[in-house]
Coordinates of C-alpha atoms in Angstrom, one line a residue:
X25 CA 56.3 144.0 87.5
X26 CA 56.2 146.6 89.7
X27 CA 53.6 149.2 89.0
X28 CA 54.6 152.9 88.2
X29 CA 54.5 155.3 90.8
X30 CA 53.8 159.0 91.3
X31 CA 55.9 161.1 92.7
X32 CA 55.1 165.1 93.2
X33 CA 57.2 167.3 91.2
X34 CA 60.2 169.3 93.6
X35 CA 61.7 172.2 93.8
X36 CA 65.6 171.8 92.9
X37 CA 67.5 175.0 93.6
X38 CA 70.0 175.6 90.8
X39 CA 73.0 175.3 93.6
X40 CA 72.5 171.9 93.6
X41 CA 73.1 171.1 90.6
X42 CA 77.0 170.6 89.4
X43 CA 77.7 170.6 86.1
X44 CA 77.7 167.2 83.5
X45 CA 80.7 165.7 84.0
X46 CA 81.9 161.5 84.0
X47 CA 82.3 161.2 87.3
X48 CA 78.8 160.0 88.2
X49 CA 75.8 158.2 85.7
X50 CA 72.9 160.4 84.4
X51 CA 69.8 159.4 85.4
X52 CA 66.2 160.6 84.0
X53 CA 62.7 161.9 85.2
X54 CA 60.0 162.1 83.2
X55 CA 58.0 165.3 84.3
X56 CA 53.9 165.4 84.4
X57 CA 52.0 167.3 81.5
X58 CA 51.5 171.3 82.4
X59 CA 47.9 169.8 82.9
X60 CA 48.7 167.2 85.2
X61 CA 50.5 169.5 87.5
X62 CA 47.5 171.9 87.8
X63 CA 45.4 168.7 89.2
X64 CA 48.3 168.4 91.7
X65 CA 48.7 172.2 92.4
X66 CA 52.5 172.6 94.2
X67 CA 54.4 175.2 95.6
X68 CA 56.2 176.1 92.4
X69 CA 53.4 175.8 89.3
X70 CA 56.8 176.4 87.0
X71 CA 56.2 174.2 84.3
X72 CA 59.2 172.1 84.0
X73 CA 60.7 170.7 80.7
X74 CA 59.4 167.1 79.5
X75 CA 62.8 165.3 80.4
X76 CA 65.5 166.3 82.3
X77 CA 69.1 165.0 83.1
X78 CA 71.3 165.8 85.8
X79 CA 73.8 164.8 88.2
X80 CA 73.4 165.3 91.0
X81 CA 75.4 165.1 95.0
X82 CA 72.6 166.1 97.1
X83 CA 69.1 166.6 97.0
X84 CA 67.2 169.5 98.4
X85 CA 63.7 170.8 98.6
X86 CA 61.7 167.9 98.7
X87 CA 58.8 167.9 100.8
X88 CA 58.7 166.5 104.2
X89 CA 62.0 167.4 104.8
X90 CA 65.3 165.2 104.7
X91 CA 64.5 162.8 107.2
X92 CA 61.0 162.4 105.8
X93 CA 62.7 161.9 102.2
X94 CA 65.2 159.6 103.4
X95 CA 62.2 157.5 104.7
X96 CA 60.2 157.7 101.4
X97 CA 62.8 156.5 99.2
X98 CA 63.8 153.6 101.6
X99 CA 60.0 152.7 101.3
X100 CA 60.2 153.5 97.3
X101 CA 63.0 150.9 97.2
X102 CA 62.3 148.0 99.8
X103 CA 58.7 148.1 99.0
X104 CA 57.4 150.1 96.4
X105 CA 53.9 151.0 96.0
X106 CA 51.4 149.8 94.1
X107 CA 49.7 153.0 91.7
X108 CA 46.6 151.2 89.8
X109 CA 45.1 153.0 87.0
X110 CA 41.9 152.8 88.2
X111 CA 38.7 155.3 87.6
X112 CA 39.6 158.5 90.4
X113 CA 43.3 157.3 91.0
X114 CA 46.2 159.2 90.0
X115 CA 47.2 159.0 86.7
X116 CA 50.9 158.2 87.4
X117 CA 52.4 160.0 85.0
X118 CA 55.6 159.9 86.6
X119 CA 57.0 156.5 86.5
X120 CA 60.1 154.6 88.3
X121 CA 61.2 151.1 88.6
X122 CA 63.4 150.1 91.2
X123 CA 66.7 150.0 89.0
X124 CA 65.7 153.7 88.4
X125 CA 65.3 154.7 92.1
X126 CA 68.6 152.7 93.5
X127 CA 70.6 154.5 90.1
X128 CA 68.8 157.8 90.8
X129 CA 67.3 158.2 93.7
X130 CA 70.4 156.8 95.7
X131 CA 73.3 159.4 94.8
X132 CA 76.5 158.2 94.0
X133 CA 79.5 159.7 96.4
X134 CA 83.1 159.8 94.0
X135 CA 84.6 159.7 97.2
X136 CA 83.9 156.3 98.4
X137 CA 86.4 154.1 99.7
X138 CA 84.7 151.3 101.2
X139 CA 86.4 147.9 100.6
X140 CA 85.0 144.3 100.8
X141 CA 87.3 141.1 101.4
X142 CA 86.2 137.8 101.9
X143 CA 87.2 136.1 105.3
X144 CA 88.7 133.4 104.6
X145 CA 90.4 135.0 101.9
X146 CA 90.3 131.6 99.5
X147 CA 87.1 130.0 100.8
X148 CA 85.9 126.6 99.9
X149 CA 82.9 124.8 99.1
X150 CA 81.1 125.0 102.6
X151 CA 83.0 127.2 104.2
X152 CA 81.0 130.3 106.0
X153 CA 82.0 133.2 104.3
X154 CA 82.0 136.7 105.5
X155 CA 82.1 139.6 103.2
X156 CA 83.9 142.3 105.6
X157 CA 83.3 145.8 104.6
X158 CA 85.8 148.5 105.8
X159 CA 85.6 152.3 105.1
X160 CA 82.0 152.7 106.1
X161 CA 81.1 156.4 106.5
X162 CA 79.2 157.4 109.7
X163 CA 75.4 158.0 109.9
X164 CA 74.4 155.2 107.2
X165 CA 70.2 154.9 107.0
X166 CA 70.7 151.6 104.7
X167 CA 72.2 148.9 103.1
X168 CA 71.5 147.0 99.4
X169 CA 73.7 143.8 98.9
X170 CA 73.8 142.9 94.9
X171 CA 75.6 139.8 94.0
X172 CA 76.4 140.9 90.0
X173 CA 78.3 143.5 88.2
X174 CA 75.9 146.2 88.4
X175 CA 73.3 147.8 90.7
X176 CA 70.6 145.9 89.4
X177 CA 67.4 144.4 90.8
X178 CA 68.0 141.2 89.3
X179 CA 71.6 141.1 91.5
X180 CA 69.7 142.3 94.6
X181 CA 70.7 139.9 97.4
X182 CA 69.5 141.9 100.7
X183 CA 68.1 145.2 101.9
X184 CA 69.2 146.4 105.1
X185 CA 67.7 149.5 107.4
X186 CA 70.2 150.1 110.4
X187 CA 67.4 151.8 112.4
X188 CA 65.5 148.8 113.2
X189 CA 67.3 146.0 111.8
X190 CA 65.1 144.8 109.2
X191 CA 66.5 142.8 106.3
X192 CA 64.4 142.6 102.9
X193 CA 65.8 139.9 100.6
X194 CA 65.8 140.7 96.8
X195 CA 66.0 137.9 93.7
X196 CA 69.4 137.4 94.1
X197 CA 68.8 135.9 97.6
X198 CA 69.7 132.1 97.9
X199 CA 68.6 131.3 101.5
X200 CA 72.3 131.5 102.9
X201 CA 73.0 135.4 102.9
X202 CA 72.3 137.6 105.8
X203 CA 73.9 141.2 106.7
X204 CA 75.4 142.5 109.7
X205 CA 74.6 145.6 111.8
X206 CA 78.1 146.5 110.5
X207 CA 77.0 146.0 106.8
X208 CA 78.8 142.5 106.5
X209 CA 77.2 139.8 104.6
X210 CA 77.1 136.4 106.0
X211 CA 76.9 133.4 103.5
X212 CA 76.6 129.9 106.1
X213 CA 77.8 126.9 103.4
X214 CA 79.2 129.2 100.7
X215 CA 78.4 127.4 96.9
X216 CA 80.1 127.8 93.7
X217 CA 77.8 130.0 92.4
X218 CA 78.2 132.7 95.1
X219 CA 81.6 133.3 93.7
X220 CA 81.8 136.6 91.6
X221 CA 81.0 140.5 92.4
X222 CA 79.5 141.8 95.0
X223 CA 78.7 145.4 95.8
X224 CA 77.4 147.1 98.7
X225 CA 75.5 150.3 98.1
X226 CA 74.8 152.4 101.3
X227 CA 72.6 155.7 102.0
X228 CA 73.4 158.2 104.5
X229 CA 71.4 161.1 106.4
X230 CA 72.2 163.4 103.8
X231 CA 71.0 161.2 100.9
X232 CA 74.4 160.6 99.8
X233 CA 75.4 157.1 98.2
X234 CA 78.6 155.3 98.2
X235 CA 79.5 152.0 96.4
X236 CA 81.8 149.4 97.3
X237 CA 83.0 146.3 95.3
X238 CA 84.6 143.3 96.3
X239 CA 84.9 139.7 94.7
X240 CA 85.1 136.1 95.7
X241 CA 86.4 133.2 94.5
X242 CA 85.0 129.5 95.7
X243 CA 86.8 126.9 95.6
X244 CA 85.6 123.4 94.7
X245 CA 86.5 120.2 97.0
X246 CA 88.2 118.3 94.4
X247 CA 87.4 114.5 93.6
X248 CA 89.9 112.2 93.0
X249 CA 91.1 112.7 89.3
X250 CA 91.9 109.2 87.3
X251 CA 94.4 108.6 85.2
X252 CA 93.6 107.3 81.5
X253 CA 95.9 105.9 78.8
X254 CA 95.5 105.2 75.2
X255 CA 97.8 101.5 76.1
X256 CA 99.1 100.6 78.8
X257 CA 101.3 97.9 77.4
X258 CA 103.7 99.7 74.5
X259 CA 106.3 98.4 72.6
X260 CA 109.2 100.9 72.7
X261 CA 110.3 103.3 69.9
X262 CA 107.1 101.9 67.8
X263 CA 104.1 103.1 70.0
X264 CA 103.3 106.5 71.2
X265 CA 102.1 106.8 74.8
X266 CA 99.3 109.2 75.5
X267 CA 98.1 109.7 79.1
X268 CA 95.4 112.3 80.3
X269 CA 94.0 113.3 83.9
X270 CA 90.8 113.2 84.2
X271 CA 88.8 115.2 86.9
X272 CA 85.3 116.4 86.9
X273 CA 86.0 119.7 88.5
X274 CA 87.9 123.0 87.1
X275 CA 91.4 122.5 89.0
X276 CA 93.9 125.4 89.2
X277 CA 97.0 123.3 88.8
X278 CA 97.9 119.7 87.8
X279 CA 100.7 118.0 88.5
X280 CA 102.0 114.8 87.2
X281 CA 104.1 111.8 89.3
X282 CA 106.3 109.4 87.8
X283 CA 107.1 106.1 90.6
X284 CA 106.3 108.6 93.8
X285 CA 108.4 111.1 92.6
X286 CA 108.0 114.3 90.2
X287 CA 107.8 114.2 86.7
X288 CA 111.5 113.9 85.5
X289 CA 112.1 117.2 83.6
X290 CA 112.7 115.3 80.1
X291 CA 108.9 113.6 80.3
X292 CA 107.7 117.4 81.6
X293 CA 108.1 118.2 78.0
X294 CA 105.4 116.2 76.6
X295 CA 102.6 117.6 78.8
X296 CA 100.1 120.0 77.1
X297 CA 99.7 123.5 78.0
X298 CA 97.2 122.8 80.7
X299 CA 99.2 119.9 82.1
X300 CA 96.3 117.6 81.8
X301 CA 97.9 115.4 78.6
X302 CA 100.9 113.6 78.8
X303 CA 101.9 112.9 75.4
X304 CA 105.4 110.6 74.5
X305 CA 106.6 109.6 71.0
X306 CA 108.5 106.5 70.6
X307 CA 108.3 105.7 74.1
X308 CA 111.5 104.5 75.9
X309 CA 112.0 101.5 78.2
X310 CA 112.8 104.0 81.2
X311 CA 109.5 105.7 81.1
X312 CA 107.8 102.1 82.0
X313 CA 106.5 102.6 85.7
X314 CA 103.8 104.1 87.7
X315 CA 102.0 107.3 86.4
X316 CA 99.6 109.6 89.0
X317 CA 98.6 113.0 88.4
X318 CA 97.3 115.5 90.9
X319 CA 94.8 118.1 90.8
X320 CA 94.8 121.2 93.5
X321 CA 93.7 124.6 94.1
X322 CA 94.3 126.9 97.4
X323 CA 92.0 125.0 99.6
X324 CA 92.2 120.9 98.2
X325 CA 94.5 118.4 96.9
X326 CA 93.8 115.2 95.2
X327 CA 96.1 112.6 93.8
X328 CA 95.0 109.6 91.6
X329 CA 95.6 106.1 92.1
X330 CA 98.8 105.0 89.9
X331 CA 98.2 103.5 86.8
X332 CA 101.1 100.9 86.1
X333 CA 102.6 101.2 81.9
X334 CA 104.6 98.6 80.3
X335 CA 107.3 98.9 77.3
X336 CA 108.3 96.4 75.5
X337 CA 111.7 95.8 74.3
X338 CA 114.7 93.4 73.6
X339 CA 115.9 90.5 73.0
X340 CA 118.8 92.3 73.5
X341 CA 122.7 91.6 73.9
X342 CA 122.1 87.8 74.2
X343 CA 124.6 86.1 75.2
X344 CA 125.8 82.3 76.7
X345 CA 127.1 81.6 80.4
X346 CA 128.7 78.9 81.7
X347 CA 129.2 79.8 85.6
X348 CA 127.7 83.1 85.4
X349 CA 130.7 84.0 83.1
X350 CA 130.0 84.7 79.8
X351 CA 131.0 82.7 77.2
X352 CA 129.4 84.1 74.1
X353 CA 131.8 83.2 70.5
X354 CA 134.5 81.2 72.3
X355 CA 135.5 77.6 72.7
X356 CA 134.6 75.8 75.9
X357 CA 136.9 73.2 77.0
X358 CA 135.2 70.0 79.1
X359 CA 136.9 67.0 80.5
X360 CA 135.6 64.0 79.0
X361 CA 132.8 62.2 81.0
X362 CA 131.7 65.5 82.9
X363 CA 128.3 67.6 82.7
X364 CA 128.2 71.5 81.6
X365 CA 125.5 73.8 81.6
X366 CA 125.2 76.8 79.6
X367 CA 122.7 79.4 80.5
X368 CA 121.2 81.9 77.9
X369 CA 120.5 85.3 78.9
X370 CA 119.3 88.6 77.3
X371 CA 118.0 91.9 77.7
X372 CA 114.2 91.3 76.9
X373 CA 110.9 92.4 77.9
X374 CA 108.6 90.2 78.3
X375 CA 111.4 87.4 78.9
X376 CA 111.6 86.0 75.6
X377 CA 111.1 82.3 74.0
X378 CA 114.1 80.0 73.7
X379 CA 115.5 77.6 71.4
X380 CA 118.3 75.8 71.7
X381 CA 120.4 73.8 68.2
X382 CA 123.1 71.6 67.9
X383 CA 125.3 72.2 64.9
X384 CA 122.6 73.4 63.2
X385 CA 119.9 71.2 64.7
X386 CA 116.8 72.3 66.8
X387 CA 116.9 70.6 70.0
X388 CA 113.9 69.9 72.1
X389 CA 114.9 72.2 74.6
X390 CA 112.6 75.9 75.1
X391 CA 114.3 76.5 78.7
X392 CA 117.1 79.6 79.1
X393 CA 119.7 76.7 80.0
X394 CA 121.2 73.8 78.4
X395 CA 122.4 70.5 79.8
X396 CA 125.3 68.4 78.6
X397 CA 126.2 65.4 80.8
X398 CA 129.0 62.8 80.4
X399 CA 130.8 65.0 78.1
X400 CA 132.2 62.6 74.8
X401 CA 133.4 63.1 71.2
X402 CA 130.0 63.0 70.0
X403 CA 128.8 66.0 71.7
X404 CA 131.3 68.0 70.4
X405 CA 130.1 71.2 68.4
X406 CA 128.8 74.3 68.0
X407 CA 125.6 75.0 70.6
X408 CA 123.1 78.2 69.9
X409 CA 120.6 80.0 71.6
X410 CA 118.2 81.8 70.0
X411 CA 115.7 84.3 71.9
X412 CA 112.4 85.6 70.4
X413 CA 110.2 88.4 71.3
X414 CA 106.8 87.7 70.6
X415 CA 105.7 91.2 71.6
X416 CA 108.2 93.3 69.7
X417 CA 108.6 90.4 66.9
X418 CA 112.5 90.9 67.7
X419 CA 115.0 88.1 68.1
X420 CA 118.4 87.3 68.7
X421 CA 121.1 84.4 69.3
X422 CA 124.5 83.7 70.3
X423 CA 127.0 80.4 69.8
X424 CA 130.0 78.6 71.5
X425 CA 131.6 76.2 70.3
X426 CA 132.2 72.8 73.1
X427 CA 135.4 70.8 72.9
X428 CA 137.0 68.2 74.9
X429 CA 139.6 69.2 76.8
X430 CA 143.3 68.4 76.2
X431 CA 143.3 65.5 78.9
X432 CA 141.0 63.9 76.9
X433 CA 142.8 63.3 73.7
X434 CA 144.5 60.0 75.3
X435 CA 142.0 57.4 73.3
X436 CA 140.0 54.9 75.8
X437 CA 137.5 52.1 75.3
X438 CA 134.1 52.4 77.7
X439 CA 131.7 48.9 77.3
X440 CA 127.9 50.4 77.4
X441 CA 126.5 49.0 79.3
X442 CA 129.7 48.2 81.3
X443 CA 128.6 44.6 82.6
X444 CA 126.4 43.3 79.9
X445 CA 124.7 39.9 79.8
X446 CA 124.0 37.4 77.7
X447 CA 121.7 38.2 74.6
X448 CA 122.1 42.0 75.2
X449 CA 123.4 44.1 72.8
X450 CA 127.0 46.1 74.1
X451 CA 128.6 49.3 72.2
X452 CA 132.4 49.5 72.5
X453 CA 132.4 53.2 72.8
X454 CA 135.6 54.8 72.5
X455 CA 136.6 58.2 73.9
X456 CA 139.3 60.6 72.7
X457 CA 139.9 59.1 68.8
X458 CA 142.2 61.2 66.7
X459 CA 140.2 64.0 64.6
X460 CA 142.5 64.0 61.6
X461 CA 141.7 59.8 61.9
X462 CA 142.2 58.2 58.4
X463 CA 141.1 54.6 59.0
X464 CA 140.1 52.4 61.9
X465 CA 139.9 48.4 62.4
X466 CA 138.8 45.8 65.2
X467 CA 140.0 42.5 66.2
X468 CA 139.1 40.1 68.4
X469 CA 141.9 39.1 70.1
X470 CA 145.6 40.7 69.1
X471 CA 146.0 42.9 66.1
X472 CA 146.3 40.4 63.2
X473 CA 144.3 39.7 60.0
X474 CA 142.5 36.4 60.7
X475 CA 141.1 38.5 63.6
X476 CA 140.1 40.8 61.8
X477 CA 136.5 42.0 62.5
X478 CA 136.0 45.3 60.5
X479 CA 137.7 47.9 58.9
X480 CA 136.3 51.8 58.1
X481 CA 137.8 53.2 55.5
X482 CA 138.2 57.0 54.3
X483 CA 135.2 56.7 52.5
X484 CA 133.3 56.2 55.6
X485 CA 131.8 52.8 55.0
X486 CA 133.1 49.9 56.6
X487 CA 134.2 46.1 55.2
X488 CA 133.5 42.6 57.5
X489 CA 137.2 41.2 58.1
X490 CA 137.8 37.3 58.6
X491 CA 136.4 37.2 61.9
X492 CA 132.7 39.0 61.5
X493 CA 129.4 37.2 62.5
X494 CA 127.3 39.3 61.1
X495 CA 126.7 40.8 64.5
X496 CA 129.0 44.1 64.5
X497 CA 128.7 47.5 63.3
X498 CA 131.1 50.0 63.3
X499 CA 130.3 54.1 63.6
X500 CA 132.4 57.0 62.7
X501 CA 133.4 57.7 66.0
X502 CA 135.7 54.4 66.0
X503 CA 132.7 52.7 68.3
X504 CA 131.8 48.9 67.9
X505 CA 128.6 47.3 68.4
X506 CA 128.1 43.9 69.0
X507 CA 124.5 42.5 69.1
X508 CA 122.8 39.9 71.1
X509 CA 126.1 38.6 72.9
X510 CA 126.4 35.3 73.9
X511 CA 129.3 33.7 76.1
X512 CA 131.6 33.2 73.3
X513 CA 131.9 37.1 73.0
X514 CA 133.6 37.4 76.3
X515 CA 137.4 38.4 75.4
X516 CA 139.9 40.3 74.6
X517 CA 139.0 43.5 71.6
X518 CA 141.5 45.6 69.8
X519 CA 141.4 49.0 68.4
X520 CA 144.0 50.2 65.6
X521 CA 143.8 53.6 64.6
X522 CA 145.8 55.6 61.7
X523 CA 145.7 59.2 61.1
X524 CA 146.1 60.9 58.4
X525 CA 150.0 62.3 59.5
X526 CA 150.2 58.2 59.3
X527 CA 150.6 57.8 63.2
X528 CA 149.2 54.5 64.3
X529 CA 147.4 53.5 67.8
X530 CA 146.5 50.4 69.4
X531 CA 144.0 50.0 72.0
X532 CA 142.8 46.9 73.6
X533 CA 139.5 46.3 76.2
X534 CA 138.3 43.1 78.0
X535 CA 134.9 42.4 77.5
X536 CA 133.1 39.8 79.8
X537 CA 129.6 38.5 79.0
X538 CA 127.6 37.6 82.2
X539 CA 125.5 34.5 81.8
X540 CA 121.8 34.5 82.0
X541 CA 120.4 33.6 85.8

């Protein structure tokens, strides 16, 4: 706490007191009592009022002349003397604080045109900045710099005496400030806390003061931001996407990028007012990709690392292809004893799981394709592909009908194996048998009743004939199985078929049984 200061009562000519107005701030002076003035005689023994309030442009009549007064004012402001209230000392009837001196003894001029501008105009953290002063009046005695909104001792940065070049730091001095002779203020390695309002107060040889105001914004050197998401794998039209741009500083502007380009307009509609939060309800598949946010101010730009978003959807448009040609919902004709590959395709993320079925029965195949080799009548039917997405819990299917081509209608008998040996089983496989079959019969030798091995009835059952040995079995597709062959089984076999329309066909095959070595 600065001790109160005793100042002798001055004589103030009436012509120096302008009428009260709103131009300048008032100041108050508490004068000593009549008894106190008698202890310290002065040229004028008039007793002033206890408290007076005036507005001044100029002070006159103070003891010591104008130069002495200027020195006194500077000394009072920069290094106020101590007044001890001990025995024999002055009773300090009149007290001033440094703030009251700066507001009252330094009289404000209404014609101030002082301007303060920072150079560089938009400084960043760590820059060396000069608050350049323009429009200074001449014949100045001293400067005061304040870093704050008012002329308060709390905000005093530094005081500077022009004639001597002496600079006295104030309470707001950070160790980085220095006043130049031209009144400009240098700040080395400016910090964020240096931002704000600055006031320059000047004192001229007529003991008039002028005040200039300036403002400095210090911009942060921005650290790299981070994009965080409520989830990076979402289900289309079901989940909500929420992205946040996290930055340790207060960025002036936030921009978003999608796959390296500026965020599309449709997506920007989901931004919060400050641009830091991106929300998309019922996210779409086209919004999957890499997201980045960028923070910037006039001196710094920083962009985040990309965050990749996956959107699950499908399966959709499930289809079966043959040789890259869509075959879904149609009939595929295949030549006898040739091969066929069916592919199952769909639009899905992730890739779906596949299940194949033949005539409604599941096959042991979980691949995206199905191979049908050595096409025969037994492989004719409906093939179905089912695609399942474990993320969306959706599925889809497609089917085709596979049939032998018209060239395969003519019947033929193929022994399997083609060269059976004694003791083996052989199947006389019938290919191209009529689909409207009513009944068939197998014979050993020519088609005559005594040579009949077995007959297949319309009911699906077969009955043994006179030549049946107990080793022959018939099937619905007209094929004949002969078990445990012996050399006597060598010879001609005849198949006779009758259709529903009464058409009769006869087909023969020679079977050769090789003896064991």
